[in-house]
């Protein structure tokens, strides 16, 4: 009962420090429970967006075969029919497509989760090759053609506008009857095949309901259009698997004219009877929106196994399932992004967690300092050390467990979801942590008031500290060596999730830097102290001496400061690196302010583009074909060199010396991209080798199609030396004026060239940064910086509060000796200033060391969209703002502590002096 009474008395007096422990438990529990759910939700959203942004043709699980489904065994033309004495014509037996779809559903249901839930409703379409049809009078299509198609759900996806859906048409028992006999006359006449098509296709081909159209296939009868339709949903994924149906393909060949190909639907049995080489496309609609982040790796493994096997859908049916899916690549890319995000989040988390442990230790020491006299009194009256520890531990449980539960609830409010057992256990551990910290601080050494500069630490303690520091440094060296020796790890190659080395190496490097800083500061301060001893003012010398001999709060605040500042600086550099990588890739893909691709961009078109308001210059690029450079085939791109130099002046990754492309001499100036080999001569117009003057060698030519080896040359110089002559450019790189409105320019270019693809690098950059992974990573950077700043402030304030009693006693004595008022601010600044300066210096080192280690360990290319790892980049303004913010926090803490230090100086003077 006495223990409970003492705990209750402690909780009623000096509650601020105890509440600080509760707040630490609350924040720790909230963060450790909310962050994993937030990261898991971000990964799930990223997977859902990645699958949704992929076309159905690439996303769905698809199988293509040459067997018509639904008939069972092979038939010629129909299985199970005795045609020896049968009629020449017969009603086509219908394939049992519904049973085949049921078999597909059963096959999907037999798969394990989560694959079974991802495989949606199956469907199929059977198509014929393109069949040329007769020209229609008064129609301008020079080469009309159709693809005959049938599917079990096609009629449900359209609305008939005119006519009806096709009915079965009689077929021949022996297609040889259609071949001319010895007298050149066809033996039989067959009924036309009934088909239906979209109104758009009918308008383009000039077909009307009831019209009959001959085909160029000698076996295939004419086609009769019996109906037209409109799609219920023209954007449905179904029409991606069955193209040409809603909108026919229209091409223009200068030598032929308009070529139009549309898809028509026919009766399945009729199609099976007339088409000898059908193409059956079977697919499962894939929906991965409900897949939890934790199941992505398992889904990838299951999908790989499913697509690697051949499955029988219906027993004895020759139409087997040989599935493939681009979802495999989507999942692999998503897991690659996840590994990069998880690695960066882990690196951002370990620093603040280390600083949080240090803050917890400082808060526990503050509580014990405020309970020291009461605990020393009960110890003097016979209480054991274990009893004293149990008193403060009980106090820690009283404030820590409720704080942790509140933190868990707050985390659920911020990031809703079902907490896992690990998250609940972590929250409870955060609630118990204040009790453990208080119990460790309430030992015999913690209850004795002593100055650290009086006497020397026991040799055993010094050896233990040195051994611990050496062990940390050795562990940092080993983990770093393992990480660098292994190289970059991408995606989910090992299938084990986040590698502990990715977390341990940056943390140990940061901790080693913090320990080295703690070792390095005292000798530096000793040298400063000797210099300041010659000065007449007391405060600088006294401040330096006190920091070296008896630092406020001990060495724990210094470690917390270094970890927090290092994490914040690393966050800024990593954020700048990822953003710079995204920007570099976006500009490298487009190659200019605007890229126009697709239509012919001749001199007149280029002039029209250059006249658009806001356009500064236009550089056309044409493909001059493949050339032999030694034993390497290279693609030669030609451009007006001067115009390209102006367009790509500020483009990241643009080749150097583009302005020299047009300065042709004995050799041809070129920019080389990729592996072009060692030969430096091309065959000229007369067969003589033309030497090359390689101005620059780059991995890729910005804005140009990717290729393994390419050369970029000036078109006039190439024409003179290589005889390339005139050609057609289908690519233009457009440079804009400084104040041009990109949106207006893009709209104007799209209006001038409606068939062109207009690319803007800023739009691509925004699209990539808007993905859940990129957006979540940016939020993680902000949270890491804010958390580091708060922990830095907490470490500074707690250190100053812990040093407050000794400082107040010293000031009380010095004031009686004539110390001017306001000097306490100087002493406060000296107590934390050297450590803050050391933290800034060490943080600047860690700002480059930790990101460099992350880039060397983790493949960040899925986050940037590039093919190569990003180079480190830092925004000096953000780093300067970070340092300035830390200095503001320290100055504010010093001001507040200085004001508090003026109170009750007489009582401190009576209590004793240093």
PDB file of N, CA and C in Angstrom, residues 551-625:
ATOM      1  N   UNK A 551      28.522  18.571 -19.400  1.00  0.00           N
ATOM      2  CA  UNK A 551      27.515  18.960 -20.399  1.00  0.00           C
ATOM      3  C   UNK A 551      26.101  18.770 -19.859  1.00  0.00           C
ATOM      4  N   UNK A 552      25.230  19.680 -20.232  1.00  0.00           N
ATOM      5  CA  UNK A 552      23.843  19.616 -19.781  1.00  0.00           C
ATOM      6  C   UNK A 552      23.176  18.368 -20.329  1.00  0.00           C
ATOM      7  N   UNK A 553      22.660  17.553 -19.429  1.00  0.00           N
ATOM      8  CA  UNK A 553      21.989  16.331 -19.851  1.00  0.00           C
ATOM      9  C   UNK A 553      22.932  15.216 -20.231  1.00  0.00           C
ATOM     10  N   UNK A 554      24.225  15.425 -20.108  1.00  0.00           N
ATOM     11  CA  UNK A 554      25.166  14.386 -20.484  1.00  0.00           C
ATOM     12  C   UNK A 554      25.363  14.319 -21.994  1.00  0.00           C
ATOM     13  N   UNK A 555      25.755  13.143 -22.487  1.00  0.00           N
ATOM     14  CA  UNK A 555      26.042  12.969 -23.907  1.00  0.00           C
ATOM     15  C   UNK A 555      24.838  12.468 -24.704  1.00  0.00           C
ATOM     16  N   UNK A 556      23.768  12.083 -24.023  1.00  0.00           N
ATOM     17  CA  UNK A 556      22.592  11.574 -24.722  1.00  0.00           C
ATOM     18  C   UNK A 556      21.974  12.621 -25.642  1.00  0.00           C
ATOM     19  N   UNK A 557      21.809  13.896 -25.190  1.00  0.00           N
ATOM     20  CA  UNK A 557      21.250  14.888 -26.119  1.00  0.00           C
ATOM     21  C   UNK A 557      22.085  15.075 -27.379  1.00  0.00           C
ATOM     22  N   UNK A 558      23.389  14.959 -27.249  1.00  0.00           N
ATOM     23  CA  UNK A 558      24.234  15.111 -28.434  1.00  0.00           C
ATOM     24  C   UNK A 558      23.955  14.013 -29.450  1.00  0.00           C
ATOM     25  N   UNK A 559      23.833  12.768 -28.971  1.00  0.00           N
ATOM     26  CA  UNK A 559      23.517  11.662 -29.883  1.00  0.00           C
ATOM     27  C   UNK A 559      22.155  11.872 -30.524  1.00  0.00           C
ATOM     28  N   UNK A 560      21.168  12.303 -29.733  1.00  0.00           N
ATOM     29  CA  UNK A 560      19.837  12.548 -30.280  1.00  0.00           C
ATOM     30  C   UNK A 560      19.870  13.645 -31.330  1.00  0.00           C
ATOM     31  N   UNK A 561      20.620  14.707 -31.072  1.00  0.00           N
ATOM     32  CA  UNK A 561      20.712  15.808 -32.038  1.00  0.00           C
ATOM     33  C   UNK A 561      21.328  15.347 -33.348  1.00  0.00           C
ATOM     34  N   UNK A 562      22.422  14.612 -33.260  1.00  0.00           N
ATOM     35  CA  UNK A 562      23.084  14.158 -34.485  1.00  0.00           C
ATOM     36  C   UNK A 562      22.172  13.244 -35.290  1.00  0.00           C
ATOM     37  N   UNK A 563      21.490  12.304 -34.621  1.00  0.00           N
ATOM     38  CA  UNK A 563      20.594  11.400 -35.340  1.00  0.00           C
ATOM     39  C   UNK A 563      19.438  12.157 -35.984  1.00  0.00           C
ATOM     40  N   UNK A 564      18.856  13.098 -35.232  1.00  0.00           N
ATOM     41  CA  UNK A 564      17.712  13.842 -35.768  1.00  0.00           C
ATOM     42  C   UNK A 564      18.127  14.739 -36.927  1.00  0.00           C
ATOM     43  N   UNK A 565      19.200  15.483 -36.756  1.00  0.00           N
ATOM     44  CA  UNK A 565      19.648  16.381 -37.818  1.00  0.00           C
ATOM     45  C   UNK A 565      20.108  15.576 -39.037  1.00  0.00           C
ATOM     46  N   UNK A 566      20.801  14.471 -38.804  1.00  0.00           N
ATOM     47  CA  UNK A 566      21.230  13.642 -39.927  1.00  0.00           C
ATOM     48  C   UNK A 566      20.059  13.081 -40.706  1.00  0.00           C
ATOM     49  N   UNK A 567      19.016  12.646 -39.990  1.00  0.00           N
ATOM     50  CA  UNK A 567      17.828  12.138 -40.678  1.00  0.00           C
ATOM     51  C   UNK A 567      17.147  13.232 -41.479  1.00  0.00           C
ATOM     52  N   UNK A 568      17.003  14.414 -40.879  1.00  0.00           N
ATOM     53  CA  UNK A 568      16.357  15.519 -41.600  1.00  0.00           C
ATOM     54  C   UNK A 568      17.144  15.890 -42.857  1.00  0.00           C
ATOM     55  N   UNK A 569      18.464  15.995 -42.719  1.00  0.00           N
ATOM     56  CA  UNK A 569      19.279  16.348 -43.890  1.00  0.00           C
ATOM     57  C   UNK A 569      19.242  15.245 -44.938  1.00  0.00           C
ATOM     58  N   UNK A 570      19.272  13.988 -44.495  1.00  0.00           N
ATOM     59  CA  UNK A 570      19.182  12.877 -45.448  1.00  0.00           C
ATOM     60  C   UNK A 570      17.841  12.886 -46.169  1.00  0.00           C
ATOM     61  N   UNK A 571      16.777  13.235 -45.440  1.00  0.00           N
ATOM     62  CA  UNK A 571      15.458  13.308 -46.054  1.00  0.00           C
ATOM     63  C   UNK A 571      15.436  14.341 -47.166  1.00  0.00           C
ATOM     64  N   UNK A 572      16.033  15.495 -46.904  1.00  0.00           N
ATOM     65  CA  UNK A 572      16.058  16.555 -47.914  1.00  0.00           C
ATOM     66  C   UNK A 572      16.823  16.094 -49.151  1.00  0.00           C
ATOM     67  N   UNK A 573      17.976  15.467 -48.942  1.00  0.00           N
ATOM     68  CA  UNK A 573      18.794  15.032 -50.086  1.00  0.00           C
ATOM     69  C   UNK A 573      18.105  13.897 -50.843  1.00  0.00           C
ATOM     70  N   UNK A 574      17.516  12.938 -50.132  1.00  0.00           N
ATOM     71  CA  UNK A 574      16.822  11.853 -50.821  1.00  0.00           C
ATOM     72  C   UNK A 574      15.617  12.373 -51.608  1.00  0.00           C
ATOM     73  N   UNK A 575      14.879  13.306 -51.014  1.00  0.00           N
ATOM     74  CA  UNK A 575      13.747  13.889 -51.733  1.00  0.00           C
ATOM     75  C   UNK A 575      14.215  14.610 -52.987  1.00  0.00           C
ATOM     76  N   UNK A 576      15.302  15.368 -52.858  1.00  0.00           N
ATOM     77  CA  UNK A 576      15.829  16.078 -54.031  1.00  0.00           C
ATOM     78  C   UNK A 576      16.346  15.098 -55.073  1.00  0.00           C
ATOM     79  N   UNK A 577      16.944  13.995 -54.627  1.00  0.00           N
ATOM     80  CA  UNK A 577      17.481  13.004 -55.563  1.00  0.00           C
ATOM     81  C   UNK A 577      16.367  12.334 -56.361  1.00  0.00           C
ATOM     82  N   UNK A 578      15.318  11.906 -55.678  1.00  0.00           N
ATOM     83  CA  UNK A 578      14.208  11.258 -56.374  1.00  0.00           C
ATOM     84  C   UNK A 578      13.529  12.238 -57.328  1.00  0.00           C
ATOM     85  N   UNK A 579      13.310  13.454 -56.854  1.00  0.00           N
ATOM     86  CA  UNK A 579      12.649  14.444 -57.709  1.00  0.00           C
ATOM     87  C   UNK A 579      13.522  14.765 -58.921  1.00  0.00           C
ATOM     88  N   UNK A 580      14.833  14.938 -58.707  1.00  0.00           N
ATOM     89  CA  UNK A 580      15.720  15.225 -59.832  1.00  0.00           C
ATOM     90  C   UNK A 580      15.746  14.063 -60.815  1.00  0.00           C
ATOM     91  N   UNK A 581      15.680  12.818 -60.298  1.00  0.00           N
ATOM     92  CA  UNK A 581      15.636  11.667 -61.194  1.00  0.00           C
ATOM     93  C   UNK A 581      14.372  11.641 -62.030  1.00  0.00           C
ATOM     94  N   UNK A 582      13.240  11.981 -61.418  1.00  0.00           N
ATOM     95  CA  UNK A 582      11.980  12.041 -62.166  1.00  0.00           C
ATOM     96  C   UNK A 582      12.047  13.133 -63.234  1.00  0.00           C
ATOM     97  N   UNK A 583      12.556  14.293 -62.844  1.00  0.00           N
ATOM     98  CA  UNK A 583      12.669  15.399 -63.802  1.00  0.00           C
ATOM     99  C   UNK A 583      13.597  15.043 -64.955  1.00  0.00           C
ATOM    100  N   UNK A 584      14.739  14.449 -64.634  1.00  0.00           N
ATOM    101  CA  UNK A 584      15.705  14.075 -65.680  1.00  0.00           C
ATOM    102  C   UNK A 584      15.098  13.067 -66.642  1.00  0.00           C
ATOM    103  N   UNK A 585      14.349  12.092 -66.124  1.00  0.00           N
ATOM    104  CA  UNK A 585      13.755  11.090 -66.988  1.00  0.00           C
ATOM    105  C   UNK A 585      12.650  11.695 -67.850  1.00  0.00           C
ATOM    106  N   UNK A 586      11.829  12.583 -67.263  1.00  0.00           N
ATOM    107  CA  UNK A 586      10.746  13.198 -68.036  1.00  0.00           C
ATOM    108  C   UNK A 586      11.297  14.035 -69.186  1.00  0.00           C
ATOM    109  N   UNK A 587      12.317  14.807 -68.908  1.00  0.00           N
ATOM    110  CA  UNK A 587      12.918  15.631 -69.970  1.00  0.00           C
ATOM    111  C   UNK A 587      13.704  14.777 -70.957  1.00  0.00           C
ATOM    112  N   UNK A 588      14.339  13.717 -70.461  1.00  0.00           N
ATOM    113  CA  UNK A 588      15.047  12.831 -71.380  1.00  0.00           C
ATOM    114  C   UNK A 588      14.109  12.095 -72.317  1.00  0.00           C
ATOM    115  N   UNK A 589      12.899  11.799 -71.850  1.00  0.00           N
ATOM    116  CA  UNK A 589      11.925  11.119 -72.691  1.00  0.00           C
ATOM    117  C   UNK A 589      11.390  12.043 -73.774  1.00  0.00           C
ATOM    118  N   UNK A 590      11.119  13.304 -73.416  1.00  0.00           N
ATOM    119  CA  UNK A 590      10.531  14.245 -74.370  1.00  0.00           C
ATOM    120  C   UNK A 590      11.609  14.985 -75.152  1.00  0.00           C
ATOM    121  N   UNK A 591      12.677  15.412 -74.478  1.00  0.00           N
ATOM    122  CA  UNK A 591      13.805  16.021 -75.170  1.00  0.00           C
ATOM    123  C   UNK A 591      13.673  17.494 -75.467  1.00  0.00           C
ATOM    124  N   UNK A 592      12.557  18.116 -75.099  1.00  0.00           N
ATOM    125  CA  UNK A 592      12.357  19.538 -75.378  1.00  0.00           C
ATOM    126  C   UNK A 592      11.162  20.014 -74.560  1.00  0.00           C
ATOM    127  N   UNK A 593      10.857  21.303 -74.691  1.00  0.00           N
ATOM    128  CA  UNK A 593       9.669  21.810 -74.006  1.00  0.00           C
ATOM    129  C   UNK A 593       8.412  21.112 -74.493  1.00  0.00           C
ATOM    130  N   UNK A 594       8.356  20.795 -75.777  1.00  0.00           N
ATOM    131  CA  UNK A 594       7.230  20.070 -76.373  1.00  0.00           C
ATOM    132  C   UNK A 594       7.788  19.151 -77.453  1.00  0.00           C
ATOM    133  N   UNK A 595       7.243  17.947 -77.542  1.00  0.00           N
ATOM    134  CA  UNK A 595       7.625  17.022 -78.611  1.00  0.00           C
ATOM    135  C   UNK A 595       6.382  16.677 -79.424  1.00  0.00           C
ATOM    136  N   UNK A 596       6.526  16.740 -80.731  1.00  0.00           N
ATOM    137  CA  UNK A 596       5.434  16.437 -81.650  1.00  0.00           C
ATOM    138  C   UNK A 596       5.856  15.223 -82.472  1.00  0.00           C
ATOM    139  N   UNK A 597       5.065  14.162 -82.423  1.00  0.00           N
ATOM    140  CA  UNK A 597       5.412  12.922 -83.127  1.00  0.00           C
ATOM    141  C   UNK A 597       4.193  12.401 -83.860  1.00  0.00           C
ATOM    142  N   UNK A 598       4.440  11.731 -84.978  1.00  0.00           N
ATOM    143  CA  UNK A 598       3.363  11.078 -85.715  1.00  0.00           C
ATOM    144  C   UNK A 598       3.281  11.505 -87.156  1.00  0.00           C
ATOM    145  N   UNK A 599       2.721  12.657 -87.432  1.00  0.00           N
ATOM    146  CA  UNK A 599       2.542  13.063 -88.836  1.00  0.00           C
ATOM    147  C   UNK A 599       3.857  13.517 -89.457  1.00  0.00           C
ATOM    148  N   UNK A 600       3.843  13.688 -90.764  1.00  0.00           N
ATOM    149  CA  UNK A 600       5.014  14.190 -91.480  1.00  0.00           C
ATOM    150  C   UNK A 600       5.246  15.649 -91.093  1.00  0.00           C
ATOM    151  N   UNK A 601       6.463  15.936 -90.667  1.00  0.00           N
ATOM    152  CA  UNK A 601       6.829  17.306 -90.286  1.00  0.00           C
ATOM    153  C   UNK A 601       7.842  17.812 -91.316  1.00  0.00           C
ATOM    154  N   UNK A 602       7.314  18.339 -92.425  1.00  0.00           N
ATOM    155  CA  UNK A 602       8.191  18.878 -93.455  1.00  0.00           C
ATOM    156  C   UNK A 602       8.513  20.336 -93.143  1.00  0.00           C
ATOM    157  N   UNK A 603       9.184  21.002 -94.079  1.00  0.00           N
ATOM    158  CA  UNK A 603       9.585  22.392 -93.838  1.00  0.00           C
ATOM    159  C   UNK A 603       8.384  23.296 -93.623  1.00  0.00           C
ATOM    160  N   UNK A 604       7.299  23.071 -94.395  1.00  0.00           N
ATOM    161  CA  UNK A 604       6.120  23.911 -94.233  1.00  0.00           C
ATOM    162  C   UNK A 604       5.465  23.687 -92.872  1.00  0.00           C
ATOM    163  N   UNK A 605       5.384  22.431 -92.449  1.00  0.00           N
ATOM    164  CA  UNK A 605       4.795  22.136 -91.139  1.00  0.00           C
ATOM    165  C   UNK A 605       5.643  22.715 -90.022  1.00  0.00           C
ATOM    166  N   UNK A 606       6.959  22.601 -90.137  1.00  0.00           N
ATOM    167  CA  UNK A 606       7.845  23.179 -89.131  1.00  0.00           C
ATOM    168  C   UNK A 606       7.678  24.688 -89.055  1.00  0.00           C
ATOM    169  N   UNK A 607       7.484  25.325 -90.200  1.00  0.00           N
ATOM    170  CA  UNK A 607       7.272  26.776 -90.203  1.00  0.00           C
ATOM    171  C   UNK A 607       5.962  27.137 -89.515  1.00  0.00           C
ATOM    172  N   UNK A 608       4.929  26.322 -89.730  1.00  0.00           N
ATOM    173  CA  UNK A 608       3.638  26.572 -89.064  1.00  0.00           C
ATOM    174  C   UNK A 608       3.791  26.407 -87.555  1.00  0.00           C
ATOM    175  N   UNK A 609       4.517  25.389 -87.139  1.00  0.00           N
ATOM    176  CA  UNK A 609       4.750  25.192 -85.703  1.00  0.00           C
ATOM    177  C   UNK A 609       5.539  26.359 -85.114  1.00  0.00           C
ATOM    178  N   UNK A 610       6.542  26.826 -85.829  1.00  0.00           N
ATOM    179  CA  UNK A 610       7.360  27.931 -85.331  1.00  0.00           C
ATOM    180  C   UNK A 610       6.555  29.215 -85.207  1.00  0.00           C
ATOM    181  N   UNK A 611       5.468  29.337 -85.969  1.00  0.00           N
ATOM    182  CA  UNK A 611       4.649  30.546 -85.921  1.00  0.00           C
ATOM    183  C   UNK A 611       3.644  30.535 -84.781  1.00  0.00           C
ATOM    184  N   UNK A 612       3.522  29.424 -84.068  1.00  0.00           N
ATOM    185  CA  UNK A 612       2.600  29.371 -82.933  1.00  0.00           C
ATOM    186  C   UNK A 612       3.074  30.317 -81.847  1.00  0.00           C
ATOM    187  N   UNK A 613       2.143  31.040 -81.262  1.00  0.00           N
ATOM    188  CA  UNK A 613       2.486  32.001 -80.213  1.00  0.00           C
ATOM    189  C   UNK A 613       3.112  31.282 -79.022  1.00  0.00           C
ATOM    190  N   UNK A 614       4.294  31.696 -78.649  1.00  0.00           N
ATOM    191  CA  UNK A 614       5.013  31.088 -77.532  1.00  0.00           C
ATOM    192  C   UNK A 614       6.118  30.151 -77.941  1.00  0.00           C
ATOM    193  N   UNK A 615       6.176  29.752 -79.215  1.00  0.00           N
ATOM    194  CA  UNK A 615       7.217  28.844 -79.707  1.00  0.00           C
ATOM    195  C   UNK A 615       8.446  29.649 -80.086  1.00  0.00           C
ATOM    196  N   UNK A 616       9.583  29.234 -79.583  1.00  0.00           N
ATOM    197  CA  UNK A 616      10.840  29.925 -79.869  1.00  0.00           C
ATOM    198  C   UNK A 616      11.563  29.321 -81.069  1.00  0.00           C
ATOM    199  N   UNK A 617      11.614  27.983 -81.127  1.00  0.00           N
ATOM    200  CA  UNK A 617      12.326  27.339 -82.229  1.00  0.00           C
ATOM    201  C   UNK A 617      11.804  25.918 -82.391  1.00  0.00           C
ATOM    202  N   UNK A 618      12.023  25.347 -83.588  1.00  0.00           N
ATOM    203  CA  UNK A 618      11.586  23.992 -83.909  1.00  0.00           C
ATOM    204  C   UNK A 618      12.742  23.259 -84.565  1.00  0.00           C
ATOM    205  N   UNK A 619      13.017  22.049 -84.079  1.00  0.00           N
ATOM    206  CA  UNK A 619      14.059  21.203 -84.663  1.00  0.00           C
ATOM    207  C   UNK A 619      13.420  19.887 -85.087  1.00  0.00           C
ATOM    208  N   UNK A 620      13.410  19.612 -86.385  1.00  0.00           N
ATOM    209  CA  UNK A 620      12.873  18.344 -86.869  1.00  0.00           C
ATOM    210  C   UNK A 620      13.943  17.261 -86.783  1.00  0.00           C
ATOM    211  N   UNK A 621      13.504  16.019 -86.613  1.00  0.00           N
ATOM    212  CA  UNK A 621      14.421  14.882 -86.537  1.00  0.00           C
ATOM    213  C   UNK A 621      13.862  13.787 -87.432  1.00  0.00           C
ATOM    214  N   UNK A 622      14.717  13.265 -88.311  1.00  0.00           N
ATOM    215  CA  UNK A 622      14.276  12.162 -89.166  1.00  0.00           C
ATOM    216  C   UNK A 622      15.233  10.985 -89.047  1.00  0.00           C
ATOM    217  N   UNK A 623      14.653   9.836 -89.245  1.00  0.00           N
ATOM    218  CA  UNK A 623      15.401   8.578 -89.180  1.00  0.00           C
ATOM    219  C   UNK A 623      15.977   8.299 -90.566  1.00  0.00           C
ATOM    220  N   UNK A 624      17.316   8.289 -90.665  1.00  0.00           N
ATOM    221  CA  UNK A 624      17.984   8.031 -91.940  1.00  0.00           C
ATOM    222  C   UNK A 624      18.335   6.568 -92.130  1.00  0.00           C
ATOM    223  N   UNK A 625      17.782   5.689 -91.307  1.00  0.00           N
ATOM    224  CA  UNK A 625      17.970   4.257 -91.499  1.00  0.00           C
ATOM    225  C   UNK A 625      19.168   3.709 -90.737  1.00  0.00           C
TER     226      UNK A 625
END
